[in-house]
GROMACS .gro file of C-alpha atoms in nm:
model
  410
    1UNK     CA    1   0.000   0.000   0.000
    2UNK     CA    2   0.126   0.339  -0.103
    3UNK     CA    3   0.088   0.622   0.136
    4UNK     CA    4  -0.174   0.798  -0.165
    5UNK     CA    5  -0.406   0.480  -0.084
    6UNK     CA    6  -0.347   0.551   0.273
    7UNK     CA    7  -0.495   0.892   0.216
    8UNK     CA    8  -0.743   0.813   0.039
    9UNK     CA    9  -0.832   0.542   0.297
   10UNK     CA   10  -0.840   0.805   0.540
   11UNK     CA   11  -1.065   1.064   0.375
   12UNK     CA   12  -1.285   0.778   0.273
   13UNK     CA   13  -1.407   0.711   0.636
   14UNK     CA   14  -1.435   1.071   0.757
   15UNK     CA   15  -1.644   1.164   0.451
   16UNK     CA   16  -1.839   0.823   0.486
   17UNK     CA   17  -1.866   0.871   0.881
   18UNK     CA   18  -2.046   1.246   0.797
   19UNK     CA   19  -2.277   1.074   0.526
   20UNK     CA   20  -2.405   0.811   0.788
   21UNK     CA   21  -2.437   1.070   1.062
   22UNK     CA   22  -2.644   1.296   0.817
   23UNK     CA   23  -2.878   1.025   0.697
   24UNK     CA   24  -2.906   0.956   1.058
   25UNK     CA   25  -2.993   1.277   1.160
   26UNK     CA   26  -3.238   1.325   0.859
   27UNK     CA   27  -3.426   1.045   0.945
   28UNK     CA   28  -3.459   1.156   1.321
   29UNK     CA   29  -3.579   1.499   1.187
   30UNK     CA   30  -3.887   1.345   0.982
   31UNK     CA   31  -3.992   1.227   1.296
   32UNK     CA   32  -3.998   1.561   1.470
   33UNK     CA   33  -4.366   1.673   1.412
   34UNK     CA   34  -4.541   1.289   1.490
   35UNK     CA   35  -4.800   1.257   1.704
   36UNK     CA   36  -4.714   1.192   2.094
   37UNK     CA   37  -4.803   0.819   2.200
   38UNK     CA   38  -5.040   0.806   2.458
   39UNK     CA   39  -4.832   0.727   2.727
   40UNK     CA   40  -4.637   1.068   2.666
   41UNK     CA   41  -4.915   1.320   2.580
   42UNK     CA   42  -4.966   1.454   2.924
   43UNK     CA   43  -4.563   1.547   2.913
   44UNK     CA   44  -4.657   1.883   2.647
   45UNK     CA   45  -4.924   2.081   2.617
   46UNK     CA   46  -5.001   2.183   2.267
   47UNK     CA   47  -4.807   2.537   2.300
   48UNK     CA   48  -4.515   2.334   2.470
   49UNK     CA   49  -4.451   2.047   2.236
   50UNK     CA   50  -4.482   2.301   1.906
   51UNK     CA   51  -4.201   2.490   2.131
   52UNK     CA   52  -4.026   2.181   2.190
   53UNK     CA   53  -4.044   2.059   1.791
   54UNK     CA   54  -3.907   2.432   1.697
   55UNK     CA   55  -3.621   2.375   1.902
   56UNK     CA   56  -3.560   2.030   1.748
   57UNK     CA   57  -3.570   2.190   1.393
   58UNK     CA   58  -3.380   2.476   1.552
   59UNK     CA   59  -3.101   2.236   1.659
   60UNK     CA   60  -3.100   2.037   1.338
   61UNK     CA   61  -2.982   2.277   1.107
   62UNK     CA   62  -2.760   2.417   1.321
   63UNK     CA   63  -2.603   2.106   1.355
   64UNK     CA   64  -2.576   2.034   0.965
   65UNK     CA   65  -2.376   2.380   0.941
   66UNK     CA   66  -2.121   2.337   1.193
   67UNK     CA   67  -2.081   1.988   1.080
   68UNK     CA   68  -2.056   2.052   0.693
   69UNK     CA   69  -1.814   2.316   0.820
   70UNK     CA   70  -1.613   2.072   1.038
   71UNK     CA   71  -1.600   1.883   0.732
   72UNK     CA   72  -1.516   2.126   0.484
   73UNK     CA   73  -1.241   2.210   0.724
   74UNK     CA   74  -1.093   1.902   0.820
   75UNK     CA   75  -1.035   1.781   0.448
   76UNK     CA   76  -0.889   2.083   0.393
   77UNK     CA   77  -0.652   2.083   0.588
   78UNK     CA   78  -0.515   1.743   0.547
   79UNK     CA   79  -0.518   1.815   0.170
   80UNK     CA   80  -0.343   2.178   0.189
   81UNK     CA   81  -0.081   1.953   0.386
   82UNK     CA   82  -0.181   2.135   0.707
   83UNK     CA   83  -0.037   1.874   0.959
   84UNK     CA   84   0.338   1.905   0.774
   85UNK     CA   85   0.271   2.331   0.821
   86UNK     CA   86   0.181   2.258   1.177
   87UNK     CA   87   0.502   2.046   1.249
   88UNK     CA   88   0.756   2.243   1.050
   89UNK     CA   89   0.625   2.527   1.263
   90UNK     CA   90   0.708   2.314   1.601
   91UNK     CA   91   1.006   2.212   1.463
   92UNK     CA   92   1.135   2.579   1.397
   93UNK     CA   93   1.087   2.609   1.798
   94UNK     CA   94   1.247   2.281   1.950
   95UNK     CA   95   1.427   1.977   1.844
   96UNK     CA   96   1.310   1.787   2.115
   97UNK     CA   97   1.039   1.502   1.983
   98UNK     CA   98   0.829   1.553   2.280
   99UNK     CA   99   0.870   1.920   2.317
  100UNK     CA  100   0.761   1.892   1.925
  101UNK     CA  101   0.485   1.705   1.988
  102UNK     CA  102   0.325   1.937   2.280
  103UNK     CA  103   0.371   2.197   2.025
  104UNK     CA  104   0.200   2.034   1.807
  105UNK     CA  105  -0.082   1.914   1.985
  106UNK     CA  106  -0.110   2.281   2.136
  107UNK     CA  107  -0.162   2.432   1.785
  108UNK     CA  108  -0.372   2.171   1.630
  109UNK     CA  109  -0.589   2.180   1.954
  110UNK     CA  110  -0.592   2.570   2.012
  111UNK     CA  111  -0.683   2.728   1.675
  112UNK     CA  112  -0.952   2.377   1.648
  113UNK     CA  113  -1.109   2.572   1.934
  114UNK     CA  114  -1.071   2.922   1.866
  115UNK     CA  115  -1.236   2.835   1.479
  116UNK     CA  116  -1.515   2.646   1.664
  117UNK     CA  117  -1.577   2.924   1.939
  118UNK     CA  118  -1.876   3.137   1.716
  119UNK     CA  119  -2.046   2.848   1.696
  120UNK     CA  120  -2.026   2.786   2.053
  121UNK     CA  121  -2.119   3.098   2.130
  122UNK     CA  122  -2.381   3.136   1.921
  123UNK     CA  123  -2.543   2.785   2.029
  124UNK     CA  124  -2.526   2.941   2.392
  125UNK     CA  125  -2.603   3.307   2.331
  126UNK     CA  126  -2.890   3.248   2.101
  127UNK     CA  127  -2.979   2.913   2.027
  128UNK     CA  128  -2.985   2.833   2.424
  129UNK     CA  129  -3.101   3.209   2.516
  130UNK     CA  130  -3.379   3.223   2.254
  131UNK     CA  131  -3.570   2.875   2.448
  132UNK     CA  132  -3.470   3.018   2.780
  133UNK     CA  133  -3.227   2.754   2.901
  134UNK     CA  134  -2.904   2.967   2.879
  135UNK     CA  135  -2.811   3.079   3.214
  136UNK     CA  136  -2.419   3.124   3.140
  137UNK     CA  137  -2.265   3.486   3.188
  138UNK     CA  138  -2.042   3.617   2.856
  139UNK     CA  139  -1.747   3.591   3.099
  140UNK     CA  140  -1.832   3.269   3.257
  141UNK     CA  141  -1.830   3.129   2.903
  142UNK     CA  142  -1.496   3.244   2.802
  143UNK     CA  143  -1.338   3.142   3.141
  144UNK     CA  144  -1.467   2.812   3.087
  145UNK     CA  145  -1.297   2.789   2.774
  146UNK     CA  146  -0.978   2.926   2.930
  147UNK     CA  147  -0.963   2.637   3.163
  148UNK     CA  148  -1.033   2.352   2.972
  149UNK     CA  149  -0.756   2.483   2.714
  150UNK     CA  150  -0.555   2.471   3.070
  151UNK     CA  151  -0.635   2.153   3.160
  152UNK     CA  152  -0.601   1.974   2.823
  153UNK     CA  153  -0.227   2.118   2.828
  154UNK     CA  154  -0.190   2.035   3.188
  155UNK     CA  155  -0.355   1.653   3.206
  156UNK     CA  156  -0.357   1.584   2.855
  157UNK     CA  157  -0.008   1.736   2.778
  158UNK     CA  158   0.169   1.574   3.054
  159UNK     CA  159  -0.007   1.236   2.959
  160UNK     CA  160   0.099   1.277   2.607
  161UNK     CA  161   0.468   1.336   2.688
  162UNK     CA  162   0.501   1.014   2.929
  163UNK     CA  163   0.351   0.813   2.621
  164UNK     CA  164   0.615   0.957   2.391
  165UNK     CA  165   0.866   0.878   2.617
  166UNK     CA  166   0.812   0.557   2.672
  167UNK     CA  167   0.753   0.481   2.311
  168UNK     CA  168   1.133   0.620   2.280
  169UNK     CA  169   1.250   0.405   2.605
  170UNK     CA  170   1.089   0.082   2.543
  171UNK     CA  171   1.019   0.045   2.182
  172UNK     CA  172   0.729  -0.199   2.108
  173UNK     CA  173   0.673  -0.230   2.448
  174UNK     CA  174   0.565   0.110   2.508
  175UNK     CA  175   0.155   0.010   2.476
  176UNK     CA  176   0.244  -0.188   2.827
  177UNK     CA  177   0.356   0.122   2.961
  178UNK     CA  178   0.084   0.375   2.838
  179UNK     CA  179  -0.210   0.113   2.892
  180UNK     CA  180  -0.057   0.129   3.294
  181UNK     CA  181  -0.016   0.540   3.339
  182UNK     CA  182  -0.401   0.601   3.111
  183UNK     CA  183  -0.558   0.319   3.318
  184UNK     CA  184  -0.379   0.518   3.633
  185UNK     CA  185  -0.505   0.834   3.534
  186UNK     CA  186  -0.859   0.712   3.412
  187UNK     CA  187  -0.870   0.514   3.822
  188UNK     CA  188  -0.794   0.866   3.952
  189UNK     CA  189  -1.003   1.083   3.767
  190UNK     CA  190  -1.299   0.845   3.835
  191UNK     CA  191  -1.257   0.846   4.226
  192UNK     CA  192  -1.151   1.237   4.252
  193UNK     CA  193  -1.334   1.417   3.978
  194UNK     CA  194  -1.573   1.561   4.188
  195UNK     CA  195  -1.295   1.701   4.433
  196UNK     CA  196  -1.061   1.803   4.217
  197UNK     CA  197  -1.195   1.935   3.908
  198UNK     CA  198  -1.610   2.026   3.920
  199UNK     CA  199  -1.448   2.272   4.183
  200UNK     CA  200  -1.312   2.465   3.889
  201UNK     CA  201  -1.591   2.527   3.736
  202UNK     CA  202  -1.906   2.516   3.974
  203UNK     CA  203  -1.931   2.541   4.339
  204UNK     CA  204  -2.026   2.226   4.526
  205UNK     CA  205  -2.264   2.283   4.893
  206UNK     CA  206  -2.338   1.987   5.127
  207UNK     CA  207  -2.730   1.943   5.085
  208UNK     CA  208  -2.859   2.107   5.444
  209UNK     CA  209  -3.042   1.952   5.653
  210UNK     CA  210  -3.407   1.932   5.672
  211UNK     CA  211  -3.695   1.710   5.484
  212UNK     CA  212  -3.502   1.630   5.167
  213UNK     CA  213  -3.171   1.492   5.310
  214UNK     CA  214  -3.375   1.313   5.589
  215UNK     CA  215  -3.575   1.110   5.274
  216UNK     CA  216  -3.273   1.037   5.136
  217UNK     CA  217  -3.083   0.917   5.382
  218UNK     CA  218  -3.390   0.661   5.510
  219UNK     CA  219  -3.404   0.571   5.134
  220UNK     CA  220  -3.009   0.478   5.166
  221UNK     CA  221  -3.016   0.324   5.487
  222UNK     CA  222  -3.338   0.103   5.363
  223UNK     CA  223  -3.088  -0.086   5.073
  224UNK     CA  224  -2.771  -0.045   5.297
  225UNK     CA  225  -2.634   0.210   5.061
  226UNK     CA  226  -2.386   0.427   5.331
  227UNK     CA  227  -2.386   0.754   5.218
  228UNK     CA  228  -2.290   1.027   5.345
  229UNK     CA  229  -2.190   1.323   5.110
  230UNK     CA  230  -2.457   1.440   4.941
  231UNK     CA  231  -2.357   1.741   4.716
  232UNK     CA  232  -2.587   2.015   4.564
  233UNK     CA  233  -2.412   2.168   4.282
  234UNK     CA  234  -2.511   2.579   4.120
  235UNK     CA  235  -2.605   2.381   3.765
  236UNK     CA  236  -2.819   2.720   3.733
  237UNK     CA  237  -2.533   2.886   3.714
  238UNK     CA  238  -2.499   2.788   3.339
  239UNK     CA  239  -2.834   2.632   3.213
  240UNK     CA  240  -3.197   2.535   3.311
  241UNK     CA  241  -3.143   2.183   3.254
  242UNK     CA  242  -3.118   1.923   3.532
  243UNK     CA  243  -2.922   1.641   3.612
  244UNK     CA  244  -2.761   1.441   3.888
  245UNK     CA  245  -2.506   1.222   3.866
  246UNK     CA  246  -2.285   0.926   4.134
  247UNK     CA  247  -1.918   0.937   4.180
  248UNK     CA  248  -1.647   0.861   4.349
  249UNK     CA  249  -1.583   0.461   4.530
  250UNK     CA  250  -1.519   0.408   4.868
  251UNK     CA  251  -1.497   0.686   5.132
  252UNK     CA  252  -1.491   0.930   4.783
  253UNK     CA  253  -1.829   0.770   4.713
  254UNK     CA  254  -2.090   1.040   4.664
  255UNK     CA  255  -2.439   1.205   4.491
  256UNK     CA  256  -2.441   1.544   4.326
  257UNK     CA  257  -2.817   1.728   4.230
  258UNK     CA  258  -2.815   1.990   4.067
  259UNK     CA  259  -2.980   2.272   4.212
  260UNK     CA  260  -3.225   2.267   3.900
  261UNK     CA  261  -3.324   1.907   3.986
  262UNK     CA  262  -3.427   2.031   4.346
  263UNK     CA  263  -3.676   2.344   4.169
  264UNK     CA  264  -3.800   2.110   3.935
  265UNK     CA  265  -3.880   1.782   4.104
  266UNK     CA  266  -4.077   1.735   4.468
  267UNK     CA  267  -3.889   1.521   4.744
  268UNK     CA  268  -4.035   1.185   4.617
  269UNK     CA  269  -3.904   1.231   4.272
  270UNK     CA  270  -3.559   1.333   4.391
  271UNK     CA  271  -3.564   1.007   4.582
  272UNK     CA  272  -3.652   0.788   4.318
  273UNK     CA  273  -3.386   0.940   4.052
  274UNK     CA  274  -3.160   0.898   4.340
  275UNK     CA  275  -3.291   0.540   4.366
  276UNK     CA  276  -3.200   0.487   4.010
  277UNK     CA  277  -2.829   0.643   4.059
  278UNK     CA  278  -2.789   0.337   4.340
  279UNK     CA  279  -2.935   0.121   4.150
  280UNK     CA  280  -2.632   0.181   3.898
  281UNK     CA  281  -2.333   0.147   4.153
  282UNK     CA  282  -2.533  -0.168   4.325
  283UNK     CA  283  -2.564  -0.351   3.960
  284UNK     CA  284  -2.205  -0.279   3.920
  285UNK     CA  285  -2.234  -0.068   3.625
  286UNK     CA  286  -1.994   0.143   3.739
  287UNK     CA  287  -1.724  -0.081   3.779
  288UNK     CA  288  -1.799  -0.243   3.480
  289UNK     CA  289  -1.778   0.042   3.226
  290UNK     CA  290  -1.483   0.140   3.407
  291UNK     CA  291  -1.312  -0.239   3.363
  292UNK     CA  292  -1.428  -0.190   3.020
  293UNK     CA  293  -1.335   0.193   2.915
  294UNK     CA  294  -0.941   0.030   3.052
  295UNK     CA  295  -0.990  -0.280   2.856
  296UNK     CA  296  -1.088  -0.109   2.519
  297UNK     CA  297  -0.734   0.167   2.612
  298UNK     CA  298  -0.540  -0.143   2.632
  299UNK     CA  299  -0.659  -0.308   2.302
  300UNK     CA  300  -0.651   0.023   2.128
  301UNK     CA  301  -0.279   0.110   2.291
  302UNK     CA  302  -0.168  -0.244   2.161
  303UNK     CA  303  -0.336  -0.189   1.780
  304UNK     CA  304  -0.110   0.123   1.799
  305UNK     CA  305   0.193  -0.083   1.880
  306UNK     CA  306   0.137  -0.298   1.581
  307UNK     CA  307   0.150   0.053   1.344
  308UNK     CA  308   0.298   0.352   1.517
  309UNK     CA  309   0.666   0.278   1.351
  310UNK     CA  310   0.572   0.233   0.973
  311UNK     CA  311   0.639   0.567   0.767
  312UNK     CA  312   0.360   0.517   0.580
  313UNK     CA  313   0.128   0.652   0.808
  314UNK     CA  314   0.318   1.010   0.876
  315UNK     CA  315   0.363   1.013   0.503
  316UNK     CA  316  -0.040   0.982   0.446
  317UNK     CA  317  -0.089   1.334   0.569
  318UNK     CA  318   0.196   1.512   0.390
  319UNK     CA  319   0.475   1.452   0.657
  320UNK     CA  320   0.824   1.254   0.499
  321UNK     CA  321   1.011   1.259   0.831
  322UNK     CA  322   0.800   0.969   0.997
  323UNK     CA  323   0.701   1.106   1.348
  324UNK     CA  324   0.507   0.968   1.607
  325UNK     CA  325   0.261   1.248   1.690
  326UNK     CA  326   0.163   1.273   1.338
  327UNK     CA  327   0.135   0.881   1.291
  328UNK     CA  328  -0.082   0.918   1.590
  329UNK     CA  329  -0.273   1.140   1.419
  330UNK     CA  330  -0.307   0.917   1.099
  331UNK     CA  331  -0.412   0.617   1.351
  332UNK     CA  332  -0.700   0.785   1.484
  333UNK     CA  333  -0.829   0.892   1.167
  334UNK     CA  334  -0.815   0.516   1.081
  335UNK     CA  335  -0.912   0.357   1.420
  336UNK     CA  336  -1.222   0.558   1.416
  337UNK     CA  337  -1.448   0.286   1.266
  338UNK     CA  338  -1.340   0.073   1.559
  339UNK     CA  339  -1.416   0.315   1.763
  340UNK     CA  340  -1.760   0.374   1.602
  341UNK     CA  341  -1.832  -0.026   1.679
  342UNK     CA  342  -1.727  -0.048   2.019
  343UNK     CA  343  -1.942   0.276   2.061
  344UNK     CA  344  -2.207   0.112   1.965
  345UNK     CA  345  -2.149  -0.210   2.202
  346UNK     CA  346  -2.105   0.032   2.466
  347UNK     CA  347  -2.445   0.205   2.436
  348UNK     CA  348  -2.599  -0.126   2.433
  349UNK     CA  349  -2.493  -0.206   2.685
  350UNK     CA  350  -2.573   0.122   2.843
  351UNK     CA  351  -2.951   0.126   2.763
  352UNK     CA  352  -2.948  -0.224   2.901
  353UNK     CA  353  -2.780  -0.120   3.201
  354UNK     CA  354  -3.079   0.199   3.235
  355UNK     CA  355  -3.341  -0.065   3.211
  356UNK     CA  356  -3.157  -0.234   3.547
  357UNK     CA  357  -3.168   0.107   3.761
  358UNK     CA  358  -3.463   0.198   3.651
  359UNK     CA  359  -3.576  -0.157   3.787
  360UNK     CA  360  -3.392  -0.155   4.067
  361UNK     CA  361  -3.538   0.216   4.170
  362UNK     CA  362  -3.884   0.099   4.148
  363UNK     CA  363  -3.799  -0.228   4.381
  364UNK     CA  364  -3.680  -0.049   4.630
  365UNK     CA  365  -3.869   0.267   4.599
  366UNK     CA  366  -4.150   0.328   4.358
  367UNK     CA  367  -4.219   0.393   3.999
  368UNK     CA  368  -4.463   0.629   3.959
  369UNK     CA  369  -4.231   0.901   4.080
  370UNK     CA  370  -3.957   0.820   3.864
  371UNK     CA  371  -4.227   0.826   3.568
  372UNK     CA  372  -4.320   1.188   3.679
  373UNK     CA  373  -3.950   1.310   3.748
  374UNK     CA  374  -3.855   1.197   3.386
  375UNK     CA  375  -4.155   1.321   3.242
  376UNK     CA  376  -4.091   1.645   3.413
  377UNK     CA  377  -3.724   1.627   3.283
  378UNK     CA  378  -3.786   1.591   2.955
  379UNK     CA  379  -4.032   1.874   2.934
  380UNK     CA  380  -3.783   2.089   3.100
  381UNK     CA  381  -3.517   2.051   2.835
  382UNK     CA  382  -3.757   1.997   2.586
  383UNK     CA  383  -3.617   1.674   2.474
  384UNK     CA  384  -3.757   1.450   2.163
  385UNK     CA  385  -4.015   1.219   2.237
  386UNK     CA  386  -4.024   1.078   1.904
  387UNK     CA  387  -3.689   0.971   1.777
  388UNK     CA  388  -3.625   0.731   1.494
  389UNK     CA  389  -3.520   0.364   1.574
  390UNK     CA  390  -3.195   0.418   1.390
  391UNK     CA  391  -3.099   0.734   1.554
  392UNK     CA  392  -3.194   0.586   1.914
  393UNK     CA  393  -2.961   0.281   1.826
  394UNK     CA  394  -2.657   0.487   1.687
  395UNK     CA  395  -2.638   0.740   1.957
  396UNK     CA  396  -2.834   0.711   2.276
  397UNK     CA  397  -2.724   0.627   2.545
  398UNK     CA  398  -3.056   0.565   2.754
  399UNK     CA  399  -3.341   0.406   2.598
  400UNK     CA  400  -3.634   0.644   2.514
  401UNK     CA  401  -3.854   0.813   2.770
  402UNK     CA  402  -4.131   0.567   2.615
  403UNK     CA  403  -3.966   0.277   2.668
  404UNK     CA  404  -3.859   0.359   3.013
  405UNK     CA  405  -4.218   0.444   3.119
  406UNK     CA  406  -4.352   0.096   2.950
  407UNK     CA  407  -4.076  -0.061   3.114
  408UNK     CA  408  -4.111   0.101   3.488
  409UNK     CA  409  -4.531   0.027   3.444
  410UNK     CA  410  -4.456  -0.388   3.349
   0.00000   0.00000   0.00000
């Protein structure tokens, strides 16, 4: 195989990954205006669900613009040989191979986000704003920005540069050695996340005392679930929408609302999507997409292995001096129909997974108030009701509100 085939190979599946997510989302957008089942028309009222199909629509096209644009940008650059401008320029600064590499990555990464920030903004500032969901401040937004650009170069950086290194120390071997310091990191990040980095961008409060905490705490006593930090955290700050989420293992073990989940739901739905959250650590979900997410790093460190040394794969994007960031580069282009498949797997496996806390919430609690809380979430973000079969199996995550409520009422 000549490196031109490699190219080719390469546009190929970005182009052919865009065509599938279009038809996708084309066929999800027929299905914006059908009629609500039954067991969902008491979610809208008429004015609500035509607001709620406008912001679909709304969404939609927006979406096909900054995608074409992604697009249109992407396979420009790799045919103006924009990766070879990129590292000459690094090159000019260092002759270190890591030091080159963090350059590079720091570019690439850095004017990717700057190019991308109107559409950002204007998905906040108008799309967001115009439904009244946006509750994010001009300079919250940008200092949000600021300190993900920080952490990428902190975490990701640092991460990146141990990898290099040990591809340089060890040879082949080096997958061994990454596979241990991601699968390190990834341990970490899952039992201090909350601690270390949510700080940084919202402010975290002990729920107070009083009727609330007092349900929740019989609730967790009841399945000999010991809890004890329960977090509320300013979600308002930035956006309407609600959420809550479980973190942490061991004495980091913990439950974050989100101060919109506490306006929006009454004490017995906050229970039961707390109910649900247990329901996922007592199933061992969490442990199991976490044994998984390190499993899928290893296979995907050792496929590297196999192909981070042949020239061919630097020379694909318009680089002759065969380097390893920009053979990295080429390998994730190419990898990304794995990734696409075990994607998949892993949302099965996910929606399967919802089923079980969803289960497990009504067991121990009830269901009717986890029918009304995601009822009541779903109007409040005015999510689709009706997606298309295909869509649903490509990209969600959870099953459908109507197949949770059909499954909760069995």
């Amino acid at each position: 195989m000549t490196s031109t085939s490699l190219l080719y190979i390469i546009l190929a599946i970005i182009i052919i990954d865009f065509i599938i997510d279009k038809i996708l989302d084309g066929l999800n957008a027929k299905h914006f205006n059908d009629h609500l089942p039954d067991e969902l028309k008491d979610v809208y009222d008429p004015e609500e669900y035509k607001k709620s199909q406008h912001y679909k629509a709304t969404n939609y096209k927006f979406g096909l613009l900054s995608s074409t644009f992604s697009l249109i940008l992407t396979v420009g650059f790799i045919l103006l040989d924009g990766f070879e401008i990129v590292d000459n320029l690094a090159r000019t600064l260092t002759d270190n191979d890591i030091f080159v590499a963090l350059i590079f990555f720091g570019i690439i990464m850095l004017a990717s986000s700057i190019i991308t920030i109107p559409f950002s903004y204007y998905k906040t500032f108008v799309i967001e704003e115009a439904f009244g969901f946006n509750k994010t401040t001009k300079k919250t937004f940008f200092l949000d920005k600021i300190k993900g650009w920080l952490m990428s170069a902190v975490l990701g950086g640092g991460i990146l540069a141990l990898i290099i290194w040990f591809y340089k120390s060890t040879g082949n071997y080096f997958w061994l050695y990454a596979w241990g310091i991601v699968t390190v990191f990834t341990v970490f990040m899952n039992m201090f996340y909350s601690r270390l980095i949510v700080p940084l961008f919202n402010k975290q409060t002990p729920l107070e005392e009083g009727s609330l905490r007092n349900k929740i705490s019989e609730y967790a006593e009841s399945v000999g679930f010991h809890l004890n930090k329960i977090f509320v955290i300013d979600g308002s700050k930035r956006s309407t929408k609600a959420n809550a989420y479980f973190s942490g293992f061991g004495s980091e073990k913990r439950v974050t609302l989100y101060d919109t989940l506490i306006n929006d739901l009454d004490e017995d739905e906050i229970v039961s999507v707390l109910a649900h959250e247990v329901g996922h650590y007592k199933k061992k979900h969490i442990i199991f997409n976490l044994i998984t997410s390190i499993l899928l790093t290893g296979f995907t460190f050792y496929i590297l292995s196999l192909f981070i040394s042949n020239p061919l794969l630097s020379e694909a994007l318009g680089v002759e001096k065969h380097s390893f960031h920009i053979a990295l580069v080429a390998f994730g282009l190419l990898y990304s129909p794995i990734s696409e498949i075990t994607g998949l797997i892993m949302n099965w496996f996910s929606r399967k997974f919802e089923y079980q806390a969803d289960d497990y919430a009504k067991n121990t609690f009830r269901a009717a108030p986890l029918i009304t809380s995601l009822k009541k979430l779903s109007k409040n973000s005015l999510s689709n009701l009706t997606p298309h079969s295909s869509y649903v199996f490509v990209h969600y995550s959870h099953p459908t509100l109507l197949q949770r409520i059909k499954n909760l009422k069995k």
